[in-house]
Coordinates of C-alpha atoms in Angstrom, one line a residue:
M26 CA -144.7 98.5 -1.6
L27 CA -145.1 95.2 -3.5
L28 CA -147.4 95.3 -6.6
G29 CA -149.1 92.2 -7.9
Y30 CA -151.0 91.6 -11.1
D31 CA -153.2 88.8 -11.8
I32 CA -153.9 88.1 -15.7
G33 CA -157.1 86.1 -15.6
S34 CA -159.4 85.5 -18.5
S35 CA -162.3 87.4 -17.1
A36 CA -160.4 90.3 -15.6
I37 CA -157.0 91.8 -14.7
K38 CA -156.5 92.4 -10.9
A39 CA -153.9 94.5 -9.4
A40 CA -153.0 94.5 -5.7
L41 CA -150.4 97.0 -3.6
L42 CA -149.1 95.3 -0.6
D43 CA -147.0 96.7 2.3
P44 CA -144.4 94.2 3.0
D45 CA -143.8 95.2 6.5
T46 CA -147.3 94.5 7.6
G47 CA -148.5 92.0 5.1
N48 CA -151.5 93.8 4.5
A49 CA -153.2 95.0 1.1
V50 CA -153.1 98.7 0.9
A51 CA -155.1 98.9 -2.4
S52 CA -156.6 96.7 -4.9
A53 CA -158.1 97.2 -8.3
R54 CA -160.0 95.1 -11.2
A55 CA -160.2 95.9 -14.8
P56 CA -162.6 95.8 -16.4
S57 CA -164.6 96.8 -13.3
D58 CA -168.2 96.6 -14.8
H59 CA -168.1 93.5 -17.0
E60 CA -165.8 90.5 -17.7
M61 CA -163.5 90.0 -20.6
S62 CA -164.9 88.0 -23.3
M63 CA -163.4 84.9 -25.0
E64 CA -163.5 84.7 -28.7
A65 CA -164.7 81.6 -30.2
R66 CA -164.2 81.5 -34.0
H67 CA -165.2 77.8 -34.2
P68 CA -166.8 75.3 -31.7
G69 CA -164.1 74.4 -28.9
W70 CA -161.8 77.4 -29.7
A71 CA -161.1 79.9 -27.0
E72 CA -158.7 83.1 -27.7
Q73 CA -158.0 86.5 -26.4
P74 CA -155.9 89.3 -27.8
P75 CA -152.9 89.8 -25.5
G76 CA -153.2 93.5 -26.1
R77 CA -156.3 93.4 -24.2
W78 CA -154.6 92.2 -21.1
W79 CA -152.1 95.1 -21.5
R80 CA -155.0 97.7 -21.8
H81 CA -156.7 96.5 -18.7
V82 CA -153.3 96.3 -16.8
Q83 CA -153.0 100.1 -17.5
A84 CA -156.5 100.6 -16.6
A85 CA -156.3 98.6 -13.1
T86 CA -152.9 100.5 -12.5
D87 CA -154.7 103.9 -13.1
T88 CA -157.6 102.9 -10.6
L89 CA -154.8 101.9 -8.0
R90 CA -153.0 105.4 -8.6
S91 CA -156.2 107.2 -7.9
M92 CA -156.7 105.7 -4.4
P93 CA -155.1 108.0 -1.5
S94 CA -153.6 105.0 0.2
A95 CA -151.8 104.0 -3.0
D96 CA -148.2 105.4 -3.7
L97 CA -146.9 103.4 -6.7
Q98 CA -143.6 105.5 -6.5
A99 CA -142.8 103.4 -3.5
V100 CA -143.2 100.1 -5.4
R101 CA -140.0 98.0 -4.8
A102 CA -140.8 94.7 -6.7
I103 CA -143.6 93.4 -9.1
G104 CA -144.9 89.9 -9.2
L105 CA -147.1 88.3 -12.0
T106 CA -149.5 85.5 -12.0
Y107 CA -151.5 84.4 -15.1
Q108 CA -154.0 82.3 -16.7
M109 CA -152.1 78.8 -17.3
H110 CA -151.6 76.9 -20.5
G111 CA -152.1 79.8 -22.9
L112 CA -149.9 80.5 -26.1
V113 CA -148.6 83.9 -27.1
L114 CA -146.6 84.3 -30.3
V115 CA -144.4 87.5 -31.2
N116 CA -142.2 88.5 -33.9
K117 CA -138.5 89.8 -33.6
A118 CA -140.0 93.2 -32.8
H119 CA -142.2 91.7 -30.0
E120 CA -145.4 92.2 -32.0
V121 CA -148.1 89.9 -31.3
L122 CA -148.8 87.7 -34.3
R123 CA -152.2 86.2 -33.6
P124 CA -154.7 86.0 -30.7
S125 CA -153.7 83.9 -27.9
I126 CA -155.0 80.5 -27.7
I127 CA -156.0 80.3 -24.2
W128 CA -156.4 77.7 -21.5
C129 CA -159.8 76.3 -22.2
D130 CA -159.3 76.1 -26.1
S131 CA -159.9 72.4 -27.2
R132 CA -158.3 72.5 -30.7
A133 CA -155.1 70.6 -29.9
V134 CA -156.4 67.8 -28.0
D135 CA -156.2 65.5 -30.9
I136 CA -152.5 66.5 -31.6
G137 CA -151.8 66.0 -28.0
R138 CA -153.1 62.5 -27.8
E139 CA -151.4 61.6 -31.1
A140 CA -148.1 62.5 -29.1
F141 CA -149.2 60.8 -26.0
E142 CA -149.4 57.4 -28.2
A143 CA -146.5 58.0 -30.3
L144 CA -144.0 58.8 -27.6
G145 CA -145.5 56.1 -25.3
R146 CA -147.6 56.7 -22.4
E147 CA -144.5 55.5 -19.9
W148 CA -142.1 58.1 -21.4
C149 CA -144.6 61.1 -21.3
L150 CA -145.8 60.3 -17.8
S151 CA -142.4 59.8 -16.4
H152 CA -140.8 62.7 -18.1
L153 CA -143.6 65.2 -18.6
L154 CA -145.8 64.0 -15.7
N155 CA -148.6 64.3 -18.1
S156 CA -150.1 63.7 -21.5
P157 CA -149.1 66.5 -24.0
G158 CA -153.0 66.7 -24.2
N159 CA -154.2 70.3 -24.7
F160 CA -151.2 72.0 -23.3
T161 CA -149.2 75.0 -24.8
A162 CA -146.8 72.6 -26.6
A163 CA -149.6 70.9 -28.5
K164 CA -151.3 74.4 -29.1
L165 CA -148.1 75.6 -31.1
A166 CA -148.1 72.3 -32.9
W167 CA -151.5 73.1 -34.2
V168 CA -150.4 76.5 -35.2
K169 CA -147.4 75.0 -37.1
R170 CA -149.7 72.6 -38.9
N171 CA -152.8 74.9 -39.5
E172 CA -151.2 78.5 -39.7
P173 CA -147.6 77.9 -41.4
E174 CA -147.3 81.5 -42.6
V175 CA -147.7 82.6 -38.9
Y176 CA -145.5 80.2 -37.4
G177 CA -142.9 80.9 -39.9
R178 CA -142.8 84.6 -38.4
V179 CA -142.6 83.4 -34.7
H180 CA -139.4 84.7 -32.9
K181 CA -140.7 83.6 -29.6
A182 CA -143.4 81.3 -27.9
M183 CA -144.6 82.3 -24.4
L184 CA -147.1 82.0 -21.8
P185 CA -149.6 85.0 -21.0
G186 CA -147.3 86.0 -18.0
D187 CA -144.2 85.8 -19.8
Y188 CA -146.1 88.3 -22.4
L189 CA -146.9 90.5 -19.6
A190 CA -143.4 90.4 -18.4
L191 CA -142.1 91.3 -21.7
K192 CA -144.3 94.5 -22.0
L193 CA -142.9 95.4 -18.5
T194 CA -139.3 94.9 -19.1
G195 CA -138.6 94.3 -22.7
T196 CA -137.1 90.8 -22.1
V197 CA -138.5 87.5 -23.0
R198 CA -138.1 85.1 -20.2
T199 CA -140.1 82.2 -18.6
T200 CA -139.8 79.7 -15.7
P201 CA -139.2 75.8 -15.4
S202 CA -142.5 75.9 -13.6
G203 CA -144.2 77.8 -16.4
L204 CA -142.7 75.5 -19.0
S205 CA -143.8 72.4 -16.9
E206 CA -147.5 73.6 -17.1
G207 CA -147.2 73.6 -21.0
T208 CA -145.7 70.0 -20.9
L209 CA -142.4 71.6 -22.1
W210 CA -140.4 70.7 -19.1
D211 CA -138.7 67.3 -18.9
V212 CA -138.5 66.5 -15.2
Q213 CA -135.8 63.9 -15.6
R214 CA -133.4 66.1 -17.8
Q215 CA -134.3 69.2 -15.7
D216 CA -134.4 71.0 -19.0
V217 CA -136.6 71.8 -22.3
A218 CA -138.6 68.6 -23.4
V219 CA -136.7 68.2 -26.6
N220 CA -138.1 64.9 -27.4
L221 CA -141.7 66.3 -27.5
L222 CA -140.6 69.1 -29.5
D223 CA -138.7 67.0 -32.0
Y224 CA -141.9 65.1 -32.2
F225 CA -143.9 67.9 -33.1
D226 CA -140.9 69.2 -35.1
L227 CA -140.9 72.6 -33.1
D228 CA -137.6 74.9 -32.9
P229 CA -136.6 74.7 -29.3
S230 CA -135.1 78.1 -29.6
L231 CA -138.7 79.6 -29.7
W232 CA -139.0 79.0 -26.2
P233 CA -137.6 81.8 -23.9
E234 CA -134.6 81.3 -21.4
T235 CA -135.7 80.3 -18.1
V236 CA -135.2 82.1 -14.7
P237 CA -136.1 80.9 -11.0
T238 CA -139.8 81.7 -10.2
F239 CA -138.5 83.7 -7.1
S240 CA -135.9 86.0 -8.7
E241 CA -135.0 89.2 -10.5
Q242 CA -136.5 88.5 -13.9
G243 CA -136.0 91.8 -15.6
T244 CA -136.5 95.5 -14.6
V245 CA -139.1 97.9 -15.7
T246 CA -138.1 99.9 -18.7
A247 CA -138.7 103.8 -18.6
S248 CA -141.4 103.4 -21.0
A249 CA -143.6 100.9 -19.0
A250 CA -142.8 102.9 -16.0
S251 CA -143.9 106.1 -17.7
T252 CA -147.2 104.3 -18.8
L253 CA -147.8 102.8 -15.4
G254 CA -146.5 105.5 -13.1
V255 CA -144.1 103.0 -11.2
P256 CA -140.3 103.7 -10.8
S257 CA -138.2 102.8 -13.8
G258 CA -135.7 99.9 -12.9
V259 CA -137.9 98.1 -10.4
P260 CA -137.6 94.4 -10.6
V261 CA -140.2 91.8 -11.9
A262 CA -139.2 89.3 -9.3
Y263 CA -141.9 86.7 -9.4
R264 CA -144.1 84.9 -11.8
A265 CA -146.4 81.8 -11.9
G266 CA -149.2 80.3 -13.4
D267 CA -152.6 81.4 -11.6
Q268 CA -153.3 77.8 -9.9
P269 CA -149.7 77.3 -8.4
N270 CA -149.9 81.0 -7.5
N271 CA -153.4 80.5 -5.8
A272 CA -151.8 77.7 -3.8
F273 CA -148.9 79.9 -2.9
S274 CA -151.1 82.9 -2.0
L275 CA -152.9 80.7 0.5
N276 CA -149.6 79.5 2.1
V277 CA -150.0 76.0 0.5
L278 CA -146.3 75.0 0.0
E279 CA -145.6 71.7 1.7
P280 CA -146.3 68.0 1.2
G281 CA -150.0 67.4 2.3
E282 CA -151.4 70.9 2.1
V283 CA -154.2 71.2 -0.4
A284 CA -155.6 74.4 -1.9
A285 CA -158.9 75.1 -3.8
T286 CA -160.3 77.7 -6.0
A287 CA -163.7 78.3 -7.6
G288 CA -163.3 81.2 -10.2
T289 CA -164.2 80.7 -13.9
S290 CA -162.6 77.2 -13.4
G291 CA -162.6 75.2 -10.4
V292 CA -159.5 73.6 -9.1
I293 CA -158.1 71.5 -6.5
Y294 CA -154.4 71.6 -6.1
G295 CA -152.2 69.4 -3.8
V296 CA -148.6 69.6 -2.9
G297 CA -146.1 66.5 -2.8
D298 CA -142.3 65.8 -2.8
T299 CA -142.6 63.0 -5.5
P300 CA -143.3 63.4 -9.3
G301 CA -146.6 61.5 -9.2
Y302 CA -149.0 61.2 -12.0
D303 CA -152.4 59.6 -12.9
R304 CA -151.8 57.0 -15.5
Q305 CA -154.9 58.3 -17.6
S306 CA -153.5 61.7 -17.1
R307 CA -157.1 63.0 -15.9
V308 CA -155.1 65.1 -13.4
N309 CA -152.1 67.0 -13.8
T310 CA -148.7 67.3 -12.1
F311 CA -146.4 70.6 -12.5
L312 CA -143.4 71.9 -10.6
H313 CA -144.7 74.0 -7.8
V314 CA -143.4 77.4 -7.2
N315 CA -141.0 76.5 -4.6
H316 CA -139.5 73.5 -6.3
E317 CA -135.9 73.3 -5.9
P318 CA -134.1 70.3 -8.2
G319 CA -131.9 68.3 -6.0
E320 CA -132.8 69.9 -2.7
R321 CA -136.3 70.7 -2.2
L322 CA -138.6 68.9 -4.7
R323 CA -142.1 70.2 -4.7
Y324 CA -144.8 69.2 -7.2
G325 CA -148.0 70.4 -7.4
T326 CA -151.0 68.0 -8.5
L327 CA -153.9 69.7 -10.3
M328 CA -157.5 68.7 -11.3
C329 CA -159.5 71.3 -12.9
V330 CA -163.4 71.6 -13.7
N331 CA -163.5 74.2 -16.4
G332 CA -167.2 74.9 -16.2
T333 CA -167.3 76.4 -12.6
G334 CA -168.1 80.1 -12.0
I335 CA -168.7 80.5 -15.7
L336 CA -171.8 78.2 -15.3
N337 CA -172.8 80.5 -12.5
R338 CA -172.4 83.7 -14.6
W339 CA -174.2 81.8 -17.5
L340 CA -177.2 81.1 -15.5
R341 CA -177.2 84.6 -13.9
G342 CA -177.5 86.1 -17.4
I343 CA -180.2 83.5 -18.6
L344 CA -182.1 83.7 -15.5
A345 CA -181.8 87.3 -14.2
G346 CA -185.0 88.7 -16.1
A347 CA -185.4 92.7 -16.3
N348 CA -184.7 93.4 -12.8
G349 CA -181.4 91.4 -12.6
L350 CA -180.3 88.9 -10.1
S351 CA -177.2 89.1 -7.9
Y352 CA -174.9 86.4 -7.2
E353 CA -176.0 86.7 -3.4
E354 CA -179.6 86.5 -4.5
M355 CA -178.9 83.3 -6.4
N356 CA -177.2 81.6 -3.3
E357 CA -180.0 82.4 -1.4
E358 CA -182.4 81.1 -3.8
A359 CA -180.4 77.9 -4.1
A360 CA -180.5 77.3 -0.6
Q361 CA -184.5 77.3 -0.7
A362 CA -184.2 73.8 -2.6
P363 CA -183.5 70.4 -0.9
I364 CA -180.2 68.7 -1.0
G365 CA -180.1 66.8 -4.3
A366 CA -182.5 69.5 -5.8
A367 CA -185.3 66.9 -5.9
G368 CA -183.6 64.8 -8.4
L369 CA -182.3 67.4 -10.8
T370 CA -178.9 66.9 -11.8
V371 CA -176.5 69.3 -13.6
L372 CA -173.3 68.1 -15.4
P373 CA -171.1 71.5 -15.5
F374 CA -168.8 70.4 -18.4
G375 CA -169.6 73.3 -20.9
N376 CA -166.4 75.2 -21.2
G377 CA -164.1 73.0 -23.5
A378 CA -162.4 69.7 -23.1
E379 CA -162.3 68.6 -19.5
R380 CA -159.0 66.6 -18.4
T381 CA -160.7 64.6 -15.7
L382 CA -162.9 63.3 -18.4
G383 CA -159.8 62.3 -20.6
D384 CA -159.9 65.5 -22.7
R385 CA -163.5 64.9 -23.8
D386 CA -165.8 68.0 -24.5
L387 CA -169.0 66.5 -23.0
G388 CA -170.9 69.8 -22.9
A389 CA -173.0 70.8 -20.1
S390 CA -176.5 69.2 -19.4
V391 CA -179.3 69.1 -17.1
H392 CA -181.1 65.8 -16.2
G393 CA -184.3 64.9 -14.5
L394 CA -186.0 67.8 -15.1
N395 CA -189.7 67.5 -14.0
F396 CA -191.9 70.6 -15.1
N397 CA -194.2 70.1 -12.0
V398 CA -191.6 69.8 -9.3
H399 CA -188.6 71.8 -10.4
G400 CA -188.4 75.7 -10.3
R401 CA -185.5 78.3 -10.3
P402 CA -184.2 77.5 -6.8
H403 CA -183.7 73.8 -7.9
L404 CA -181.7 74.7 -10.9
L405 CA -179.5 76.9 -9.2
R406 CA -179.0 74.4 -6.4
A407 CA -178.4 71.5 -8.9
A408 CA -175.7 73.9 -10.5
Q409 CA -173.6 74.6 -7.5
E410 CA -174.0 70.9 -6.2
G411 CA -172.9 69.8 -9.8
I412 CA -169.9 71.9 -9.7
V413 CA -168.9 70.6 -6.2
F414 CA -169.7 67.0 -7.6
A415 CA -167.2 67.5 -10.2
L416 CA -164.3 68.6 -8.0
R417 CA -165.1 65.7 -5.9
Y418 CA -164.8 63.4 -8.8
G419 CA -161.3 64.8 -9.5
L420 CA -160.4 64.7 -6.0
D421 CA -161.2 60.9 -5.8
I422 CA -158.7 60.5 -8.7
M423 CA -155.9 62.4 -6.7
Q424 CA -156.7 60.5 -3.7
A425 CA -156.1 57.2 -5.5
M426 CA -152.6 58.8 -6.2
G427 CA -152.0 59.1 -2.6
L428 CA -152.8 62.8 -2.2
S429 CA -155.3 63.5 0.7
A430 CA -156.0 66.2 3.4
E431 CA -158.0 66.9 6.2
T432 CA -158.0 70.7 5.4
V433 CA -158.4 72.6 2.4
R434 CA -157.5 76.3 2.1
A435 CA -159.4 78.6 -0.4
G436 CA -159.9 82.2 -1.0
H437 CA -163.1 83.9 0.4
A438 CA -164.0 84.8 -2.9
N439 CA -165.9 83.6 -6.0
M440 CA -168.1 80.7 -5.4
F441 CA -166.8 79.9 -1.8
L442 CA -168.7 83.0 -1.0
S443 CA -171.8 81.1 -1.2
P444 CA -172.5 79.3 2.3
L445 CA -174.2 76.6 0.2
F446 CA -171.3 75.9 -2.0
A447 CA -168.7 75.8 0.8
T448 CA -170.7 73.6 3.1
T449 CA -171.6 71.2 0.2
F450 CA -167.8 71.1 -0.6
A451 CA -166.9 70.6 3.1
T452 CA -169.4 68.0 3.5
L453 CA -168.8 66.1 0.4
T454 CA -165.2 65.9 0.7
D455 CA -165.0 65.5 4.4
T456 CA -162.7 68.2 4.8
T457 CA -162.5 71.5 7.0
V458 CA -162.4 74.4 4.7
E459 CA -160.5 77.4 5.6
L460 CA -161.3 80.6 3.8
L461 CA -158.8 83.3 3.8
R462 CA -159.2 86.9 2.5
T463 CA -156.5 87.0 -0.2
D464 CA -156.3 86.6 -3.9
G465 CA -154.2 85.8 -6.8
S466 CA -152.8 89.4 -7.2
E467 CA -151.9 89.8 -3.6
G468 CA -150.2 86.2 -3.7
A469 CA -148.2 87.7 -6.7
A470 CA -147.1 90.8 -4.7
R471 CA -145.9 88.5 -1.8
G472 CA -144.0 86.4 -4.4
A473 CA -142.4 89.6 -5.6
G474 CA -141.3 90.3 -2.2
V475 CA -139.7 86.9 -1.8
G476 CA -138.0 87.1 -5.1
A477 CA -136.6 90.7 -4.3
G478 CA -135.3 89.4 -1.2
L479 CA -137.7 91.3 1.4
Y480 CA -138.8 88.0 2.8
S481 CA -136.2 85.2 3.6
T482 CA -138.2 82.3 2.8
P483 CA -141.8 81.9 0.9
S484 CA -143.4 80.9 4.2
D485 CA -142.0 84.4 5.6
A486 CA -144.5 86.2 3.3
F487 CA -147.6 85.0 5.2
E488 CA -147.0 86.5 8.6
G489 CA -150.3 87.2 10.3
L490 CA -152.7 85.6 7.2
E491 CA -155.4 83.9 9.1
P492 CA -158.5 82.3 8.1
V493 CA -161.6 84.8 8.1
K494 CA -164.1 81.8 8.1
T495 CA -163.8 78.0 8.8
V496 CA -166.3 75.6 7.2
S497 CA -166.7 72.3 8.8
P498 CA -168.5 69.1 7.4
N499 CA -172.2 68.8 8.3
P500 CA -172.5 65.0 9.5
T501 CA -176.2 65.1 9.4
H502 CA -176.3 65.9 5.7
A503 CA -173.4 63.7 4.6
S504 CA -175.7 60.7 3.6
A505 CA -178.0 63.1 1.6
Y506 CA -175.0 64.3 -0.2
A507 CA -173.4 61.2 -0.8
E508 CA -176.7 59.9 -2.5
A509 CA -177.1 62.9 -4.7
Y510 CA -173.5 62.4 -5.7
D511 CA -174.0 58.8 -6.5
R512 CA -176.6 59.9 -8.8
W513 CA -174.7 62.5 -10.3
T514 CA -171.9 60.0 -11.1
H515 CA -174.3 57.4 -12.6
T516 CA -175.6 60.4 -14.8
L517 CA -172.1 61.0 -15.9
A518 CA -171.1 57.5 -16.7
H519 CA -174.5 57.3 -18.9
Q520 CA -173.4 60.4 -20.9
L521 CA -169.9 59.4 -21.3
N522 CA -170.9 56.0 -22.5
R523 CA -173.5 57.6 -24.9
T524 CA -170.5 59.7 -26.4
T525 CA -167.8 57.0 -26.6

């Protein structure tokens, strides 16, 4: 058996996979009845205590263990995937020093922007493939500047997945792919980005040693094995950030292949074999999970919309009323409104600074509301369309970099469960959307099989994985969606000009 964990910002997911058949044997989620909160002590902040992740890892594993089909004592390898760009700090005793500054926290935007200008745009883009922006390195620089007493006690700085691996193995390690997602990896030196760390006056020794994405990265300690009910000595054999792993879980590994996801955040992720970048750093390029220096260069270009499923969740809470409203009911009601929602426009940027907007925190907003025309169906549709429009806006940037595709693969989950959302996406992007029944935790389990040598190559891990649904563009609706998108982009441009 292969065990995979997905350390998300809303929940921890666990999956048990049979490596011989490639089928999921059991899966669990914790918390099961709500979503983990993000603490925001100040506007633009977002934090979570790492101990909460570990507690829910235990709870998800307990649920797995209670299932008749799940034999955790048969686990042969463990894989991890995690929310990207977060910062976890521990002391020499491996005790957490402060809550994790997670992916959608905006506090370090100005620090990253200063570094971008001071080091030079050309240097940053050619060496880091990105502006330091709001990534992990800048977040640690914020801690050094604003919490020097915390920084002075730091033994190791790590990503969320590195923290979970530490809890499992007792060893602090990371991967080049992980460091690249924090602008901590210099692609020309093929090593830690010491120039950036020197600029921030950060000690390079704070970052863990690196191990390959697919490899034995440590073994489960007796203590962790007793806590989780897995055998002691089982290898942790894979770790990757959630979006590279989402692409991996969809078997998106080669140049020209594209993956999408629409969970709390929405992402389009395309694979290439050259280290391309957007000169304004509105989309980001990282090492992909199967990148091999000098042999098999694979880069993943990622565009992200922070306000995706979180907008849908917010609307559900605001509009549900006393009797509640399921996501399926929301989807059905949204479909009652016409394309373009009768002129109602939603900008979904209400979850921190958005990279596609130049790291600006524009906030979410509703435009064109007419009390005599619009009802709840229009608002629900305008929200789903607004998310798709924001994804298309980022895809336009990627296409200007030379990345394009006729087919996009996505998990049959989250907002892609909405027929309206999936059809709008396919039509507006003019792509065929293949929906596969898999998720990040299953991808992490498959990755563990590769790292442990149970699969010869990454692609071997996907034998038998086929789309459960294919959504094609609707040419009869293309012009209506194009008109609605044009109105959306004009609204966005007006809002950006107002806040300049």
